[in-house]
Amino acid sequence: MAAAHVLRDVFNAYRAHHGEEDDGFTFEDEHGPISRLDVLVYRPTPTAALTSFATIGMAASEMPAAPGPGGGGRAELQLRRRGRLTRSDESAIALRMANLAIHPFLTGMQLNWGHMIGFDEDFPTFPGCRAVFLAGPLSAEGLDSVRTGAGAVRVINVVPITDAERQRGRTLPAVEFAQSLLEHVDVFAERLR
């Protein structure tokens, strides 16, 4: 199945789940591992106090199968941030999401639920969070995958974490770590110092 059909299926699933996007950012690089990646933005509504970001373009190709079991396949990323953000903050988050989306194609290593990725600087709008935890659905309503004509596209939730959280995450099974985060901190907001 052509990549365009897979991405169309993802886009339609996002529309059915989130509604129409409020804005978006497009990143194009004809020589890059992903020639075009869009990051859609869904701003808070009276019933949802979160700004949501979702990539479309990463699933155009299958990820490498390393490391570990269950690898490869197609995936897209999403992130939710409590509250309304400035356009500049949205842009910074979209750029970080785009860079994370090309990570497996540059490094030869997949992204999957349970992985942690570190950065040299804080994740935009999450001061003190210099890493991310990649998770499955964070609520009963969350997407775990999108069905396409080429098979399932895994939806990976990007959760910014602090250095202390990352250290704790290294000592726990991924599911237990995700549950402890959800129980003890608001993963959608900056951490109180």
mmCIF file of C-alpha atoms in Angstrom:
data_model
loop_
_atom_site.group_PDB
_atom_site.id
_atom_site.type_symbol
_atom_site.label_atom_id
_atom_site.label_comp_id
_atom_site.label_asym_id
_atom_site.label_seq_id
_atom_site.Cartn_x
_atom_site.Cartn_y
_atom_site.Cartn_z
ATOM 1 C CA MET A 1 0.000 0.000 0.000
ATOM 2 C CA ALA A 2 1.337 3.435 -0.889
ATOM 3 C CA ALA A 3 2.484 5.640 1.971
ATOM 4 C CA ALA A 4 -0.093 8.279 0.998
ATOM 5 C CA HIS A 5 -2.918 5.805 1.711
ATOM 6 C CA VAL A 6 -1.498 4.904 5.138
ATOM 7 C CA LEU A 7 -1.170 8.586 6.061
ATOM 8 C CA ARG A 8 -4.682 9.314 4.812
ATOM 9 C CA ASP A 9 -6.019 6.526 7.037
ATOM 10 C CA VAL A 10 -4.135 8.006 10.024
ATOM 11 C CA PHE A 11 -5.428 11.501 9.243
ATOM 12 C CA ASN A 12 -9.025 10.229 9.019
ATOM 13 C CA ALA A 13 -8.656 8.342 12.320
ATOM 14 C CA TYR A 14 -7.344 11.509 14.002
ATOM 15 C CA ARG A 15 -10.301 13.481 12.634
ATOM 16 C CA ALA A 16 -12.732 10.862 13.946
ATOM 17 C CA HIS A 17 -11.039 10.796 17.363
ATOM 18 C CA HIS A 18 -9.982 14.432 17.929
ATOM 19 C CA GLY A 19 -12.150 16.393 15.517
ATOM 20 C CA GLU A 20 -10.740 18.961 13.130
ATOM 21 C CA GLU A 21 -7.289 20.259 13.961
ATOM 22 C CA ASP A 22 -6.911 23.921 14.933
ATOM 23 C CA ASP A 23 -3.495 24.418 13.382
ATOM 24 C CA GLY A 24 -0.455 22.547 12.221
ATOM 25 C CA PHE A 25 3.204 22.716 11.326
ATOM 26 C CA THR A 26 4.781 21.170 8.246
ATOM 27 C CA PHE A 27 8.402 20.043 8.096
ATOM 28 C CA GLU A 28 9.796 19.171 4.675
ATOM 29 C CA ASP A 29 13.204 17.808 3.721
ATOM 30 C CA GLU A 30 13.388 16.024 0.382
ATOM 31 C CA HIS A 31 16.758 14.534 1.382
ATOM 32 C CA GLY A 32 15.723 13.579 4.927
ATOM 33 C CA PRO A 33 14.504 10.217 6.179
ATOM 34 C CA ILE A 34 10.948 11.595 6.149
ATOM 35 C CA SER A 35 10.336 13.938 3.239
ATOM 36 C CA ARG A 36 7.280 15.532 4.846
ATOM 37 C CA LEU A 37 6.019 15.440 8.397
ATOM 38 C CA ASP A 38 3.013 17.332 9.702
ATOM 39 C CA VAL A 39 2.372 18.023 13.377
ATOM 40 C CA LEU A 40 -1.299 18.765 13.941
ATOM 41 C CA VAL A 41 -2.371 20.950 16.863
ATOM 42 C CA TYR A 42 -5.665 20.602 18.721
ATOM 43 C CA ARG A 43 -6.194 23.480 21.149
ATOM 44 C CA PRO A 44 -8.174 23.346 24.413
ATOM 45 C CA THR A 45 -11.955 23.437 24.299
ATOM 46 C CA PRO A 46 -14.545 24.072 27.019
ATOM 47 C CA THR A 47 -14.623 20.301 27.649
ATOM 48 C CA ALA A 48 -10.897 19.501 27.199
ATOM 49 C CA ALA A 49 -8.211 21.608 28.863
ATOM 50 C CA LEU A 50 -5.344 20.093 26.891
ATOM 51 C CA THR A 51 -3.415 21.189 23.827
ATOM 52 C CA SER A 52 -2.726 18.055 21.788
ATOM 53 C CA PHE A 53 -0.083 17.439 19.138
ATOM 54 C CA ALA A 54 -0.118 14.529 16.666
ATOM 55 C CA THR A 55 2.365 13.654 13.938
ATOM 56 C CA ILE A 56 1.460 12.463 10.469
ATOM 57 C CA GLY A 57 4.258 11.280 8.212
ATOM 58 C CA MET A 58 6.343 9.001 10.393
ATOM 59 C CA ALA A 59 4.168 6.023 9.367
ATOM 60 C CA ALA A 60 5.027 6.473 5.689
ATOM 61 C CA SER A 61 7.786 3.890 6.299
ATOM 62 C CA GLU A 62 8.272 1.054 8.732
ATOM 63 C CA MET A 63 10.714 1.705 11.552
ATOM 64 C CA PRO A 64 13.823 -0.429 12.004
ATOM 65 C CA ALA A 65 13.178 -3.600 14.030
ATOM 66 C CA ALA A 66 15.894 -2.965 16.645
ATOM 67 C CA PRO A 67 16.176 -3.002 19.616
ATOM 68 C CA GLY A 68 14.205 -5.758 21.244
ATOM 69 C CA PRO A 69 11.037 -7.701 20.547
ATOM 70 C CA GLY A 70 7.950 -6.229 18.951
ATOM 71 C CA GLY A 71 9.999 -3.802 16.924
ATOM 72 C CA GLY A 72 9.585 -2.331 13.522
ATOM 73 C CA GLY A 73 6.189 -1.529 12.208
ATOM 74 C CA ARG A 74 4.693 1.876 11.647
ATOM 75 C CA ALA A 75 4.048 4.501 14.288
ATOM 76 C CA GLU A 76 3.016 8.097 14.891
ATOM 77 C CA LEU A 77 3.573 10.289 17.939
ATOM 78 C CA GLN A 78 1.235 12.332 20.066
ATOM 79 C CA LEU A 79 1.697 14.607 23.046
ATOM 80 C CA ARG A 80 -0.740 16.430 25.284
ATOM 81 C CA ARG A 81 0.051 19.576 27.289
ATOM 82 C CA ARG A 82 -2.278 21.101 29.872
ATOM 83 C CA GLY A 83 -3.569 24.578 28.975
ATOM 84 C CA ARG A 84 -3.384 26.940 26.048
ATOM 85 C CA LEU A 85 0.052 27.678 24.626
ATOM 86 C CA THR A 86 1.520 30.529 22.625
ATOM 87 C CA ARG A 87 2.106 29.940 18.932
ATOM 88 C CA SER A 88 5.843 30.077 19.670
ATOM 89 C CA ASP A 89 5.512 27.304 22.289
ATOM 90 C CA GLU A 90 3.393 25.226 19.893
ATOM 91 C CA SER A 91 6.082 25.647 17.242
ATOM 92 C CA ALA A 92 8.846 24.570 19.637
ATOM 93 C CA ILE A 93 6.924 21.446 20.665
ATOM 94 C CA ALA A 94 6.116 20.620 17.033
ATOM 95 C CA LEU A 95 9.799 20.897 16.114
ATOM 96 C CA ARG A 96 10.808 18.575 18.968
ATOM 97 C CA MET A 97 8.103 16.105 17.897
ATOM 98 C CA ALA A 98 9.379 16.216 14.295
ATOM 99 C CA ASN A 99 12.941 15.578 15.452
ATOM 100 C CA LEU A 100 11.758 12.674 17.593
ATOM 101 C CA ALA A 101 9.823 11.233 14.628
ATOM 102 C CA ILE A 102 12.964 11.016 12.483
ATOM 103 C CA HIS A 103 15.037 9.547 15.349
ATOM 104 C CA PRO A 104 14.495 5.865 14.409
ATOM 105 C CA PHE A 105 15.354 6.494 10.771
ATOM 106 C CA LEU A 106 18.579 8.339 11.639
ATOM 107 C CA THR A 107 19.751 5.951 14.369
ATOM 108 C CA GLY A 108 18.467 2.620 13.042
ATOM 109 C CA MET A 109 16.678 2.051 16.343
ATOM 110 C CA GLN A 110 12.907 1.868 16.711
ATOM 111 C CA LEU A 111 10.746 3.882 19.055
ATOM 112 C CA ASN A 112 8.311 1.852 21.094
ATOM 113 C CA TRP A 113 6.176 1.950 24.205
ATOM 114 C CA GLY A 114 8.384 1.818 27.292
ATOM 115 C CA HIS A 115 11.413 3.486 25.729
ATOM 116 C CA MET A 116 13.038 6.588 27.202
ATOM 117 C CA ILE A 117 14.922 9.139 25.087
ATOM 118 C CA GLY A 118 17.145 11.840 26.568
ATOM 119 C CA PHE A 119 17.880 15.328 25.245
ATOM 120 C CA ASP A 120 20.582 17.910 25.847
ATOM 121 C CA GLU A 121 17.988 20.497 26.864
ATOM 122 C CA ASP A 122 14.537 20.706 28.407
ATOM 123 C CA PHE A 123 11.504 19.605 26.413
ATOM 124 C CA PRO A 124 9.709 22.821 25.331
ATOM 125 C CA THR A 125 7.242 24.101 27.995
ATOM 126 C CA PHE A 126 8.311 21.333 30.412
ATOM 127 C CA PRO A 127 11.189 22.899 32.391
ATOM 128 C CA GLY A 128 13.376 20.334 34.102
ATOM 129 C CA CYS A 129 12.253 17.544 31.743
ATOM 130 C CA ARG A 130 15.268 16.568 29.648
ATOM 131 C CA ALA A 131 13.904 13.179 28.592
ATOM 132 C CA VAL A 132 10.702 11.584 27.386
ATOM 133 C CA PHE A 133 8.987 8.338 28.243
ATOM 134 C CA LEU A 134 7.166 6.739 25.325
ATOM 135 C CA ALA A 135 3.866 5.227 26.383
ATOM 136 C CA GLY A 136 0.764 3.555 25.120
ATOM 137 C CA PRO A 137 -2.650 5.075 25.830
ATOM 138 C CA LEU A 138 -2.696 7.287 28.931
ATOM 139 C CA SER A 139 -6.455 7.014 29.420
ATOM 140 C CA ALA A 140 -9.277 4.656 28.543
ATOM 141 C CA GLU A 141 -10.216 6.948 25.637
ATOM 142 C CA GLY A 142 -6.682 7.117 24.228
ATOM 143 C CA LEU A 143 -5.692 5.617 20.901
ATOM 144 C CA ASP A 144 -3.297 2.680 20.975
ATOM 145 C CA SER A 145 -3.198 2.215 17.222
ATOM 146 C CA VAL A 146 -4.834 3.227 13.976
ATOM 147 C CA ARG A 147 -5.952 0.569 11.528
ATOM 148 C CA THR A 148 -4.799 1.176 7.966
ATOM 149 C CA GLY A 149 -4.777 -0.825 4.755
ATOM 150 C CA ALA A 150 -1.109 -1.601 5.491
ATOM 151 C CA GLY A 151 -1.778 -2.833 9.033
ATOM 152 C CA ALA A 152 -1.823 -1.152 12.409
ATOM 153 C CA VAL A 153 0.013 2.116 13.024
ATOM 154 C CA ARG A 154 1.040 2.276 16.689
ATOM 155 C CA VAL A 155 0.271 5.560 18.481
ATOM 156 C CA ILE A 156 3.119 6.460 20.835
ATOM 157 C CA ASN A 157 2.445 9.017 23.569
ATOM 158 C CA VAL A 158 5.379 11.302 24.335
ATOM 159 C CA VAL A 159 5.589 12.050 28.080
ATOM 160 C CA PRO A 160 8.285 14.543 29.162
ATOM 161 C CA ILE A 161 10.027 13.370 32.354
ATOM 162 C CA THR A 162 12.547 14.775 34.813
ATOM 163 C CA ASP A 163 15.984 13.278 35.460
ATOM 164 C CA ALA A 164 14.722 11.804 38.761
ATOM 165 C CA GLU A 165 11.709 10.258 37.002
ATOM 166 C CA ARG A 166 13.992 8.827 34.323
ATOM 167 C CA GLN A 167 16.233 7.269 36.999
ATOM 168 C CA ARG A 168 13.180 5.716 38.686
ATOM 169 C CA GLY A 169 11.894 4.518 35.304
ATOM 170 C CA ARG A 170 15.092 2.559 34.770
ATOM 171 C CA THR A 171 14.320 0.470 37.871
ATOM 172 C CA LEU A 172 10.705 -0.404 37.074
ATOM 173 C CA PRO A 173 8.898 -2.351 34.353
ATOM 174 C CA ALA A 174 7.495 0.103 31.779
ATOM 175 C CA VAL A 175 3.824 -0.464 32.683
ATOM 176 C CA GLU A 176 4.524 -0.008 36.397
ATOM 177 C CA PHE A 177 6.513 3.168 35.700
ATOM 178 C CA ALA A 178 3.689 4.601 33.542
ATOM 179 C CA GLN A 179 1.137 3.837 36.270
ATOM 180 C CA SER A 180 3.297 5.456 38.948
ATOM 181 C CA LEU A 181 3.698 8.599 36.840
ATOM 182 C CA LEU A 182 -0.048 8.873 36.284
ATOM 183 C CA GLU A 183 -0.711 8.366 39.998
ATOM 184 C CA HIS A 184 1.861 10.849 41.333
ATOM 185 C CA VAL A 185 2.291 13.696 38.841
ATOM 186 C CA ASP A 186 0.319 15.580 36.241
ATOM 187 C CA VAL A 187 2.165 14.284 33.180
ATOM 188 C CA PHE A 188 0.448 16.908 31.028
ATOM 189 C CA ALA A 189 1.911 19.906 32.906
ATOM 190 C CA GLU A 190 5.291 21.199 33.962
ATOM 191 C CA ARG A 191 6.537 19.718 37.215
ATOM 192 C CA LEU A 192 6.558 21.866 40.334
ATOM 193 C CA ARG A 193 10.076 22.508 41.518
#
